[in-house]
Coordinates of C-alpha atoms in Angstrom, one line a residue:
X32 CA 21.5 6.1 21.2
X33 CA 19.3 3.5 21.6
X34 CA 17.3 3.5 18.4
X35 CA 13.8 1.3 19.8
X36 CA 13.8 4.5 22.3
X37 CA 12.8 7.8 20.9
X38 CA 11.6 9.2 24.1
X39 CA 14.3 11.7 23.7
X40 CA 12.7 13.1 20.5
X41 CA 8.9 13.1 21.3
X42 CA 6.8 12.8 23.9
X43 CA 6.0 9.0 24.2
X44 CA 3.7 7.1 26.4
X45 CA 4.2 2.9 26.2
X46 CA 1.3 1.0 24.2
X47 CA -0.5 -1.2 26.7
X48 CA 0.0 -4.5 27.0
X49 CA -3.6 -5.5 25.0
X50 CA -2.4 -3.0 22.3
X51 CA 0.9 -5.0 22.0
X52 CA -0.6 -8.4 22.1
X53 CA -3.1 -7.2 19.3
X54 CA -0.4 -5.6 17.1
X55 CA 1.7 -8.7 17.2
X56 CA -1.3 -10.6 16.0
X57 CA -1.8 -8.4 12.9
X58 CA 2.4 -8.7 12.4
X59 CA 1.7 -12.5 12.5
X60 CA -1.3 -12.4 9.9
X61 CA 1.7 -10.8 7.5
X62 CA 3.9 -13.0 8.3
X63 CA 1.6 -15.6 7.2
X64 CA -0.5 -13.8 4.1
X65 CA 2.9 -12.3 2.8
X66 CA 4.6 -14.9 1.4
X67 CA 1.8 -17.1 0.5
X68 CA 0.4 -13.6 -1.8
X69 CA 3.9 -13.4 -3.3
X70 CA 4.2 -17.2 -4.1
X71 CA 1.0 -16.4 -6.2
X72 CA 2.8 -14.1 -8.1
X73 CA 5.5 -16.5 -8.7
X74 CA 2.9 -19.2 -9.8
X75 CA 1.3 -16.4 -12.7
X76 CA 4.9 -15.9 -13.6
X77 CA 5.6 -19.1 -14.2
X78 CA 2.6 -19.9 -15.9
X79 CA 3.7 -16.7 -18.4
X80 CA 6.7 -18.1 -18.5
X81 CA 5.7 -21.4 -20.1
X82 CA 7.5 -23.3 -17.0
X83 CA 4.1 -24.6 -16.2
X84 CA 2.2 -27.3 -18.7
X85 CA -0.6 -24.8 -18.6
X86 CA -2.5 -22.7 -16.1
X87 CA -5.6 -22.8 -17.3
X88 CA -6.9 -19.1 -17.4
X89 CA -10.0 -19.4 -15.4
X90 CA -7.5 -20.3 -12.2
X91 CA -4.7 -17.4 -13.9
X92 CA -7.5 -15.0 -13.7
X93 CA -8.9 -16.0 -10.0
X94 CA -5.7 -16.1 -8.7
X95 CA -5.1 -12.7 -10.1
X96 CA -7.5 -11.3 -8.6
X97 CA -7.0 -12.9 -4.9
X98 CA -3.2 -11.7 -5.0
X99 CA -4.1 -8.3 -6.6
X100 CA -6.5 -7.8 -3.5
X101 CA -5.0 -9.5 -1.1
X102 CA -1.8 -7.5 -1.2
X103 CA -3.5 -3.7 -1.4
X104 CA -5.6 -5.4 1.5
X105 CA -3.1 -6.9 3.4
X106 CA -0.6 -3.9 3.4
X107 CA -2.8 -1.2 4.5
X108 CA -4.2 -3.2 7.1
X109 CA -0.4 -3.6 8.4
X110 CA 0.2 -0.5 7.8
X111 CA -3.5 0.9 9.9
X112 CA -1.9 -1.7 12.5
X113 CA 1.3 -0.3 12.4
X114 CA 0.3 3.4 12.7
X115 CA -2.2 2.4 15.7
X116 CA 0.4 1.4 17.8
X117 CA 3.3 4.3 17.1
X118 CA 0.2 7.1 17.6
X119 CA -0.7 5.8 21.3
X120 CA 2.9 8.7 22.0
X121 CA -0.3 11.0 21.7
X122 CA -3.6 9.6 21.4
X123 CA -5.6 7.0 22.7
X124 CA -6.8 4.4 20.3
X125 CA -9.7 2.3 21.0
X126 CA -9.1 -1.4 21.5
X127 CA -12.6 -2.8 20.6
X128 CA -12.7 -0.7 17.2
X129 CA -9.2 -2.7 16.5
X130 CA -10.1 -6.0 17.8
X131 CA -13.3 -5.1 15.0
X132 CA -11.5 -4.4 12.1
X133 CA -9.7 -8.0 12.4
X134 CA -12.6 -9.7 12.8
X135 CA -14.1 -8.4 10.0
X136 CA -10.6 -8.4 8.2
X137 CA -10.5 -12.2 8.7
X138 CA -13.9 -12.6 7.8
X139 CA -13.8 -10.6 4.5
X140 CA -10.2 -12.8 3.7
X141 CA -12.2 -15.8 4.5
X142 CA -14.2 -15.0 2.0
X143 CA -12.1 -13.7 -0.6
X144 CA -10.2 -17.2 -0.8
X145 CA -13.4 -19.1 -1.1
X146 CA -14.8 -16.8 -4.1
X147 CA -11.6 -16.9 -6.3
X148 CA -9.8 -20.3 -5.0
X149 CA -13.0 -22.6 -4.8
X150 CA -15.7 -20.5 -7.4
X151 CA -13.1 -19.1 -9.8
X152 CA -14.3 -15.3 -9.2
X153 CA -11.5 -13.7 -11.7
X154 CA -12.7 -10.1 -12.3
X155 CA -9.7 -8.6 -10.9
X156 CA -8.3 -6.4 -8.1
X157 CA -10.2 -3.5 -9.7
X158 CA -13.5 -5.5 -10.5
X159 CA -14.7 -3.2 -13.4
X160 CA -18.2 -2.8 -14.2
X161 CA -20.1 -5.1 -15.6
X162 CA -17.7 -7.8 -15.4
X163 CA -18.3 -9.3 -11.7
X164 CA -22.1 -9.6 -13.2
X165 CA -21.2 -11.2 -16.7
X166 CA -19.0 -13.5 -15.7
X167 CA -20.7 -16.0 -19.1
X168 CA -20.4 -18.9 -16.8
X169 CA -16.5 -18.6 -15.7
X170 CA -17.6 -19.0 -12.5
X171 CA -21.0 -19.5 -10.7
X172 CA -23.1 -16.9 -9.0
X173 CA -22.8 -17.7 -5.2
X174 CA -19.2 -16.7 -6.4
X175 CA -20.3 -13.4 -7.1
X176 CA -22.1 -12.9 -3.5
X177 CA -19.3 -14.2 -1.5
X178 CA -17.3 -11.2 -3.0
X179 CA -19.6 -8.3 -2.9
X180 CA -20.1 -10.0 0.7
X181 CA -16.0 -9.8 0.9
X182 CA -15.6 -6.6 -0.3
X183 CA -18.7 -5.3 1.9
X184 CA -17.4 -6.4 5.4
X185 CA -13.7 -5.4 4.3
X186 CA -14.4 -1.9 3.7
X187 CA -17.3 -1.4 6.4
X188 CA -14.5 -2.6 8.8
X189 CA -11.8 -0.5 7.8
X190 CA -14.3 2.6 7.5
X191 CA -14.7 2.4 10.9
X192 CA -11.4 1.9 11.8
X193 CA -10.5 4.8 10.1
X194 CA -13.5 6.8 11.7
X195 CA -12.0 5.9 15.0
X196 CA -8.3 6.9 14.5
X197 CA -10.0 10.0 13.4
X198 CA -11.4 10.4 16.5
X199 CA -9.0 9.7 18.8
X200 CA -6.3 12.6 16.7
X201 CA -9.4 14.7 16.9
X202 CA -9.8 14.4 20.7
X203 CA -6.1 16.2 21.3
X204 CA -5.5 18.2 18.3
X205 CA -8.1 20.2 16.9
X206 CA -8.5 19.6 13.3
X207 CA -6.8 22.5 12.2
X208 CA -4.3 21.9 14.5
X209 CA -3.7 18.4 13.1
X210 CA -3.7 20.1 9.8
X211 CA -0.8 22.1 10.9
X212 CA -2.6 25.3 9.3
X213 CA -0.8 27.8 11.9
X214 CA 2.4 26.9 10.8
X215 CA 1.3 28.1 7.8
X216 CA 0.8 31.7 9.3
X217 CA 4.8 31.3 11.0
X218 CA 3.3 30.1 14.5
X219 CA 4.4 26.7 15.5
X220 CA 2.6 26.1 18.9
X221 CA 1.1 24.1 19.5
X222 CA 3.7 21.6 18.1
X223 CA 2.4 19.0 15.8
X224 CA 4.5 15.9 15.4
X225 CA 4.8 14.9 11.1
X226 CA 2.9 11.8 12.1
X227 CA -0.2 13.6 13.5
X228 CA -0.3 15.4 10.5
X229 CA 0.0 12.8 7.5
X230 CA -2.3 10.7 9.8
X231 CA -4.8 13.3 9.7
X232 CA -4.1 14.4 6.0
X233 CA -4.3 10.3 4.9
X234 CA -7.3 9.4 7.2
X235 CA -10.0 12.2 5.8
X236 CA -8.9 10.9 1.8
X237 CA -9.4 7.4 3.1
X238 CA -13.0 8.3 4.9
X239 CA -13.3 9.8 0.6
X240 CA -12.0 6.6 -0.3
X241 CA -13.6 3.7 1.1
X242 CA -17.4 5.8 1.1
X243 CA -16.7 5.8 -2.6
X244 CA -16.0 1.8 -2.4
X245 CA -19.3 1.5 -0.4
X246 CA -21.6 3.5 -3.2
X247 CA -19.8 1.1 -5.8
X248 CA -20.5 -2.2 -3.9
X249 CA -24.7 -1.0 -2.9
X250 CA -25.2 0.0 -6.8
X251 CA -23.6 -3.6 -7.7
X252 CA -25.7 -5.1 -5.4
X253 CA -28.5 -3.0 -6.6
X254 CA -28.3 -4.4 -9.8
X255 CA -27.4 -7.6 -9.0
X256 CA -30.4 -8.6 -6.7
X257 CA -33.1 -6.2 -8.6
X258 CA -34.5 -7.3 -12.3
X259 CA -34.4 -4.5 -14.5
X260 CA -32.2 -2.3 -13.1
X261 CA -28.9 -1.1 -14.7
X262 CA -26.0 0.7 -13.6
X263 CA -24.2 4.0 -15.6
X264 CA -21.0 1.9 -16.5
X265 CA -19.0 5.2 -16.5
X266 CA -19.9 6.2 -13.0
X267 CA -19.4 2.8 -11.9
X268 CA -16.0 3.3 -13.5
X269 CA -15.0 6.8 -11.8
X270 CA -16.0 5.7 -8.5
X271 CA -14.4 2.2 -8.7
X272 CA -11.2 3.9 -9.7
X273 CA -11.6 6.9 -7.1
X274 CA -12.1 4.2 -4.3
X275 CA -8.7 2.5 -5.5
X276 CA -6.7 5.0 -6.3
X277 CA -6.8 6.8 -3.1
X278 CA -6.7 3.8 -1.0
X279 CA -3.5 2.5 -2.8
X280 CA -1.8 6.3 -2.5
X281 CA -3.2 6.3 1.3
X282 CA -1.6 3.0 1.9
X283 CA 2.0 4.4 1.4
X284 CA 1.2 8.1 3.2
X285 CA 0.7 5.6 6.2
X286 CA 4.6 3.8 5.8
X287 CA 5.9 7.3 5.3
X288 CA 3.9 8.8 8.4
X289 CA 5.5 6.0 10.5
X290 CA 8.4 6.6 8.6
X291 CA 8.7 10.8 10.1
X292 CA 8.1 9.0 13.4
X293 CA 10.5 6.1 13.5
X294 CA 13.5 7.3 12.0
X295 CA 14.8 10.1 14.0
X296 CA 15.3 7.3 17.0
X297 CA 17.9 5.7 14.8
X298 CA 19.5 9.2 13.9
X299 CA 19.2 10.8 17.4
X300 CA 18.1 13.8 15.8
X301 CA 14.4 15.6 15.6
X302 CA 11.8 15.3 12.6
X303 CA 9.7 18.0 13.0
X304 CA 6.6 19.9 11.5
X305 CA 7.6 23.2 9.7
X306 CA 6.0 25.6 7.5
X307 CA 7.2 23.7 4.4
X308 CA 6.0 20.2 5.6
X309 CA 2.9 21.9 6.7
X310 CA 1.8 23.1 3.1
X311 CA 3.5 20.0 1.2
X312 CA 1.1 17.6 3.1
X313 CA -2.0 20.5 2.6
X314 CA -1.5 20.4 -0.7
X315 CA -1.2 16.4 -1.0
X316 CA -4.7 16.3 0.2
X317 CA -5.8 18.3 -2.2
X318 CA -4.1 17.0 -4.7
X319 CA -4.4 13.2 -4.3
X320 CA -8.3 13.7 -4.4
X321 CA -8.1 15.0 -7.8
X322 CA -5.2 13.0 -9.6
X323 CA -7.1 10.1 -10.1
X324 CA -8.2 11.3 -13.2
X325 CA -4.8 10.4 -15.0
X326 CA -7.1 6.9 -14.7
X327 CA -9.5 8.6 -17.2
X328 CA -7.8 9.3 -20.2
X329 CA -9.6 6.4 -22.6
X330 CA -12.7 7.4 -21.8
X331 CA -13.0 10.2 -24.4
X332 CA -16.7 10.6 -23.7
X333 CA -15.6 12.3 -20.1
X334 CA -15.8 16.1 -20.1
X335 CA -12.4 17.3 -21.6
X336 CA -11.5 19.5 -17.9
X337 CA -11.1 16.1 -16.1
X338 CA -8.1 15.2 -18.7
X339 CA -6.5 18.5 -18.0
X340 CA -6.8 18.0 -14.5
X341 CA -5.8 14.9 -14.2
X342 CA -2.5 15.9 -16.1
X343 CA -1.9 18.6 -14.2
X344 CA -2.7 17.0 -10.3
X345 CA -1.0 14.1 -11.8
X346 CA 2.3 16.3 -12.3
X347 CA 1.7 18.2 -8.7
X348 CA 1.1 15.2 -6.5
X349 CA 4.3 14.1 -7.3
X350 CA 6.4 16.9 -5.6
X351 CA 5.6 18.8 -2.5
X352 CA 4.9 15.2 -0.3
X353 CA 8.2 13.5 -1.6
X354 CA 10.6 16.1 -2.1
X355 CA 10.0 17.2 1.3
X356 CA 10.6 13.7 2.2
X357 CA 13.3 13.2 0.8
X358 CA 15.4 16.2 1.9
X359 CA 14.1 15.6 5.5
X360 CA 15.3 12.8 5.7
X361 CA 18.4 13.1 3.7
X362 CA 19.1 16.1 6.5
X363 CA 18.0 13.8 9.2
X364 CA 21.2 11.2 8.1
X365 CA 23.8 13.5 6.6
X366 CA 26.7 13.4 8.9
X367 CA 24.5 12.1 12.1
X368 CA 25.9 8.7 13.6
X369 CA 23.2 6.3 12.4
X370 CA 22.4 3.1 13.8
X371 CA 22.0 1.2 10.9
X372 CA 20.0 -1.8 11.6
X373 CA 17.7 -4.1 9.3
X374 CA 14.5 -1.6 10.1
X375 CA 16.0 1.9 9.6
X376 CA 17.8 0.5 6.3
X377 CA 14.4 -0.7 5.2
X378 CA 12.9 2.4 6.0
X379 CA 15.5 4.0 4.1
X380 CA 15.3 2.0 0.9
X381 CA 11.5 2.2 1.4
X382 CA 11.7 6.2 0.3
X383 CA 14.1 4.9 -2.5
X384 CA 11.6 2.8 -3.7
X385 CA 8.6 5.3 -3.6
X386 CA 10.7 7.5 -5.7
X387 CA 11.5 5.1 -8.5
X388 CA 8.0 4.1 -8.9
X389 CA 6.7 7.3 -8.5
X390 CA 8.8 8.7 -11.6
X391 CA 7.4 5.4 -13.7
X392 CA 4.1 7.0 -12.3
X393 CA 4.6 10.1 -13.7
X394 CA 5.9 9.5 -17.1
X395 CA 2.4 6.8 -17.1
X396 CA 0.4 9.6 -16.1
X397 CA 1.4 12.3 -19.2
X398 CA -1.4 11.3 -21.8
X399 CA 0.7 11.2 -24.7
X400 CA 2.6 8.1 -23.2
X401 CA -0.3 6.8 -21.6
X402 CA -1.9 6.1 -25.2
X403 CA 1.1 3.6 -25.2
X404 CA 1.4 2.4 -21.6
X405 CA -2.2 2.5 -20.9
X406 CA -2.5 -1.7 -20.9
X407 CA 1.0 -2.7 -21.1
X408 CA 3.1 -4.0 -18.1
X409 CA 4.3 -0.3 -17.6
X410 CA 1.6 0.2 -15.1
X411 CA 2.2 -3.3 -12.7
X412 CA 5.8 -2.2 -13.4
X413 CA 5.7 1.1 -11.7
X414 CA 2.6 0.0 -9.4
X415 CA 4.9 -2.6 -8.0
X416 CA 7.8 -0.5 -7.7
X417 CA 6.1 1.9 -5.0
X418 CA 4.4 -0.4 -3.5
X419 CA 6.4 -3.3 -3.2
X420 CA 9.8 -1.8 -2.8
X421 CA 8.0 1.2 -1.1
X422 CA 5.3 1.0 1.1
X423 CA 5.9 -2.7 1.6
X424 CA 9.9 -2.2 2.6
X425 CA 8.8 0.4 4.8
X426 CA 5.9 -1.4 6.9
X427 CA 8.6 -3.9 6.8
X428 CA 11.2 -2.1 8.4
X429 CA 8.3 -0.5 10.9
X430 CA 7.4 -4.4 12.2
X431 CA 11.1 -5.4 12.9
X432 CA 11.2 -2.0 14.8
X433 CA 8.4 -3.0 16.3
X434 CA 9.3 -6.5 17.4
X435 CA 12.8 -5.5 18.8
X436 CA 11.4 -2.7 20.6
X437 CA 9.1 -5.4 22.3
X438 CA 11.9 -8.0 22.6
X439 CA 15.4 -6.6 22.2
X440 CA 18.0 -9.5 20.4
X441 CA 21.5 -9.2 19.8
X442 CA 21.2 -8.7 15.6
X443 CA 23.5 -10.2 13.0
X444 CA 25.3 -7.4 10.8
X445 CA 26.3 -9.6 8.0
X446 CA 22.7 -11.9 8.1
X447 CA 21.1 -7.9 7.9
X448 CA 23.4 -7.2 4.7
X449 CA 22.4 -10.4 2.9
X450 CA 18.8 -9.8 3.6
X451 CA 18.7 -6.2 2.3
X452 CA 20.4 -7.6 -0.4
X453 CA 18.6 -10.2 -1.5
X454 CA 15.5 -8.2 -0.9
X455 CA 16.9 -5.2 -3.0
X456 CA 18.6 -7.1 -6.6
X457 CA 15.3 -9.4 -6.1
X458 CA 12.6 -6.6 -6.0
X459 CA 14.4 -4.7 -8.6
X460 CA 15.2 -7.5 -10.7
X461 CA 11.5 -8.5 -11.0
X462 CA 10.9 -4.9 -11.7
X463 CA 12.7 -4.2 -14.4
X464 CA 11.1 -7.3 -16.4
X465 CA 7.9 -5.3 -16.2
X466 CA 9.1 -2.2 -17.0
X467 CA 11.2 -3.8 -19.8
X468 CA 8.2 -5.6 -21.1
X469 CA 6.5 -2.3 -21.0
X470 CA 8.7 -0.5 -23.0
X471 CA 7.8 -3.5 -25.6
X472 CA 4.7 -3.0 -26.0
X473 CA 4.0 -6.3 -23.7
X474 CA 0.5 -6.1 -22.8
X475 CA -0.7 -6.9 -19.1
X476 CA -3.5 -9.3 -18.1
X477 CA -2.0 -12.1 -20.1
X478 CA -2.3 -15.8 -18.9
X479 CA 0.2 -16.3 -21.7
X480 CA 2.0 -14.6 -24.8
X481 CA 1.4 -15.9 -28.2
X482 CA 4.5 -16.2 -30.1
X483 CA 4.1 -12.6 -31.2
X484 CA 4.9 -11.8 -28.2
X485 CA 7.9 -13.5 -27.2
X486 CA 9.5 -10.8 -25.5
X487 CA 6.4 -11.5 -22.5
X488 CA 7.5 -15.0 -21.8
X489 CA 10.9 -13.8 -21.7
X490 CA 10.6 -11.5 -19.4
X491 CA 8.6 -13.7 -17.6
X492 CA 10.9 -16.7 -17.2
X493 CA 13.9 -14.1 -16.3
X494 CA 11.7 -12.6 -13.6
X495 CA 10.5 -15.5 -12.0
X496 CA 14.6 -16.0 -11.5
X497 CA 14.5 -12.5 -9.3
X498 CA 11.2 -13.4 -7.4
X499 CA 13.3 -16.5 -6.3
X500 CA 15.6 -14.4 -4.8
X501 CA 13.4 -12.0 -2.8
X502 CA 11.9 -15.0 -1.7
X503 CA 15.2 -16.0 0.1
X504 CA 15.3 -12.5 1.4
X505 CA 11.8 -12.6 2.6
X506 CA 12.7 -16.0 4.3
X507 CA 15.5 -14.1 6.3
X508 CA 13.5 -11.2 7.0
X509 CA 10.9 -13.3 8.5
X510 CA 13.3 -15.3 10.4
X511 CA 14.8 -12.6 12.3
X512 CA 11.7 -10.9 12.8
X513 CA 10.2 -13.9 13.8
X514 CA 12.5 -14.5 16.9
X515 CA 11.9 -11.1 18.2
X516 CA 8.0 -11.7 17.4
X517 CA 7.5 -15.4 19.1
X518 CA 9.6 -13.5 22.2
X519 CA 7.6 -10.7 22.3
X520 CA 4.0 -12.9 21.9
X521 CA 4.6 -14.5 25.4
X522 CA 5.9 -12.1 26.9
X523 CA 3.7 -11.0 30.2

C-alpha cells in the first residue's frame, strides 16, 4: 500500500492548491527557525560548559528566553499548520484566518528577536511576575514593550486561529459528536475519526489557554503603563503557569492527533474511535485543565485542595490519553506489513519519546520529589524529552509525510537509518545530561557552575558532544525533506 494515500482508510478530499502552497510556507519557516533555535541551545551549552571565554549573562539570559519561546512557539504553530492541512479529509478550513496567523506569527517573531537579541529582554520563556517590569537596568524599557507587543500579536493570532479550526469541526460534527460522547452510550454513528476528536478535545483547552495568556499580558500592561497600580503576584503566577502549561500539553495532543491520522496509511489498517478512546480523550480534557497545579507546590500560601489536586490530576493525566495510544498503535503495527519510511519511524519514535518524558513528568510531579527537583535540571530534562523527542519527532515525521505526499521521491533506506539514528543517540544523549545533572542536585537557569558545582559543567561539555550529533541528523532530515519540499513549492 501506498502509505502518502490513505483514502482507503478515511474519507479524504485533496487540500487545495492555496492550502498546499501555504502549508509548505509554514514547513519552510521550520526549516529555517529549527536549527537556528537549537544552535542557541548549543551556544548556552557551551557557555555552561566553559568552552566559551565567557557568555556574559545578560546575552545567556536573553538568548534563553528567545530559544525557550521560540521553540514552544515555533512547534505548535507547525503543528496548528500541520493539523490544518490533514483536517481539510473533513472540514473546510479558512484560508484568510491562516494566511492571518502567519502574518501575525512573523510579526510577533519579528519582534521577539529584536527585544531579546538587540535589548537584552532575559525574563525567560515563562516571564514571571514582576520580573519583565524590574528588569534593574538589564535591559531598557522599549525592550519591555516590544515583548508585551510580541507576546500580544502572538497569542491574539493563534486565538483566532484556534477559534476558526473550532469552527470549521463545529460546522460538520456537532460538538458532542466531535466529543465522541455517544460512543460513550455503545452507539458509534455517526463515526468520528480519532483526529476530529483530539482536535476538538485540544482546541477548547487551547481557547482556556491562550485567554489565560491574554488576562496575563492586559494586567502587565496594566501596570506597566498606569502609576500606582500593582498586580497580585500570585494570580499573575497561576495564570502565567495555566497559559503555559496547557499550551505546551496542547502542543503534543496536536502531533498525536495527526499521529491517529497518518499512521494507519503506512500500516494499511484502520485507527478508529471506540468507547475507550472516547472516554480516554474525555477525561484528558478534564484532566489537563486541572494538572497544572503540580506547578504550585512552593507556593505554600495556596489553599492546601490545589496541592491535592494537582497530585492527583497530575497522576491521572498521565494514563487514559497515552496508554490508549500506545496500545493503538502497538495493535495498529503488530504483525501488519509496515512501510517503514523516515515519517512513520518518526511518528513512531515520537510516541516513544512522549512516554519517556512523560514518566520524568510524573516522578517531577509527586511533591515529595518535587521539593528536590523543583529548580534543578530534572524539569528541562523531562520537558525536553516530550517535547523534543516527542512532539518535535512527530511534527517531524508529519512534514516529510507531507512533502512526499506532494512530491513523491525515490527514498534512501540506509541515508533514513543514519538519520533516525543520529537523531535518536543525539536527542537522548543530550537528555540524559539533564536528567543526570538533575539527579545531582544541578540547578537550572545557570549561565555557569561555580566549582561547587562541577558536575553542571560536566554535564554540559558531554552534552554539547550529543547536540553535535542531532545536529548532523537534523542536517539530513532537512535535506531529504528539503528535495521533496523545493519540488513540491513549484509545483502548479
Amino acid at each position: 500500500m501506498n502509505p502518502t494515500n490513505s483514502s482507503t482508510i478515511t474519507t479524504s478530499n485533496p487540500p487545495t492548491a492555496a492550502l498546499r502552497r501555504l502549508t509548505l510556507v509554514w514547513v519552510g519557516i521550520m526549516f529555517l527557525l529549527f536549527p537556528i533555535l537549537t544552535l542557541l541551545g548549543l551556544l548556552m551549552r557551551a557557555g555552561q560548559a566553559n568552552w566559551l571565554h565567557k557568555l556574559p549573562p545578560e546575552y545567556f539570559y536573553a538568548v534563553m528566553t528567545l530559544h525557550g519561546l521560540g521553540m514552544v512557539g515555533l512547534w505548535f504553530v507547525a503543528a496548528m499548520a500541520g493539523l490544518s492541512y490533514v483536517l481539510t479529509r473533513y472540514v473546510r478550513v479558512s484560508l484568510w484566518v491562516s494566511r492571518l496567523a502567519l502574518a501575525m506569527t512573523l510579526l510577533g517573531v519579528g519582534l521577539l528577536i529584536a527585544c531579546t537579541l538587540v535589548g537584552r529582554f532575559g525574563a525567560g520563556w515563562y516571564f514571571l511576575y514582576p520580573l519583565p517590569l524590574r528588569s534593574g537596568g538589564a535591559w531598557p524599557a522599549w525592550a519591555t514593550g516590544a515583548f508585551f507587543a510580541a507576546i500580544g500579536v502572538l497569542g491574539v493570532g493563534w486565538l483566532i486561529w484556534v477559534i476558526d479550526l473550532l469552527r470549521a469541526v463545529s460546522r460538520r460534527y456537532p460538538l458532542n459528536a466531535a466529543l465522541a460522547w455517544h460512543y460513550l452510550r455503545g452507539r458509534t454513528e455517526p463515526e468520528v475519526p480519532p483526529v476530529i476528536l483530539i482536535t476538538t478535545v485540544s482546541l477548547i483547552a487551547l481557547l482556556a489557554a491562550l485567554t489565560s495568556g491574554v488576562i496575563v499580558l492586559v494586567l502587565f500592561l496594566t501596570e506597566w503603563l498606569k502609576s500606582g497600580f500593582t498586580n497580585d503576584a500570585l494570580l499573575m503566577k497561576n495564570l502565567t503557569f495555566f497559559f503555559g502549561h496547557l499550551l505546551v500539553n496542547i502542543t503534543l495532543y496536536l502531533g498525536v492527533a495527526i499521529l491517529y491520522e497518518l499512521m494507519p496509511g503506512y500500516c494499511g489498517r484502520p485507527w478508529k474511535t471506540n468507547r475507550n478512546v472516547a472516554i480516554a480523550w474525555n477525561m484528558v480534557l478534564l484532566l489537563v485543565i486541572f494538572a497544572f497545579f503540580h506547578h504550585l507546590y512552593m507556593d505554600f500560601v495556596q489553599l492546601r485542595a490545589f496541592q491535592v489536586i494537582g497530585q492527583i490530576t497530575s497522576y491521572l493525566q498521565s494514563v487514559p490519553a497515552a496508554v490508549v495510544t500506545i496500545f493503538g498503535l502497538l495493535a495498529l503495527v503488530y504483525r501488519a506489513n509496515v512501510r517503514w519510511t523516515l515519517g512513520s519511524l518518526l511518528l513512531f519514535l515520537g510516541v516513544l519519546g512522549w512516554v519517556i518524558g512523560g514518566i520524568g513528568a510524573v516522578i517531577d510531579s509527586t511533591i515529595v520529589a518535587n521539593l528536590r527537583f523543583h529548580n534543578m535540571l530534572w524539569v528541562p530534562a523531562h520537558f525536553h524529552t516530550y517535547y523534543l523527542m516527542g512532539v518535535v519527532l512527530m511534527i517531524m515525521g508529519a512534514v516529510y509525510h507531507i512533502c512526499q505526499e506532494l512530491a513523491p521521491l525515490p527514498e534512501n533506506p540506509q541515508r533514513t537509518k543514519v538519520t533516525v539514528a543520529l537523531l535518536s543517540v543525539g536527542g537522548y544523549g543530550f537528555l540524559l545530561m539533564f536528567y543526570y545533572a538533575g539527579a545531582h542536585s544541578v540547578p537550572r537557569r545557570y549561565a555557569d557552575y561555580p566549582e561547587i558545582l562541577a558536575k553542571g559543567t560536566t554535564s554540559a561539555q558531554v552534552s554539547t558532544f550529543f547536540i553535535v550529533l542531532f545536529l548532523a541528523g537534523l542536517a539530513l532530515y532537512l535535506w531529504e525533506t528539503g528535495k521533496r519540499w523545493r519540488k513540491a513549492l513549484f509545483l502548479p
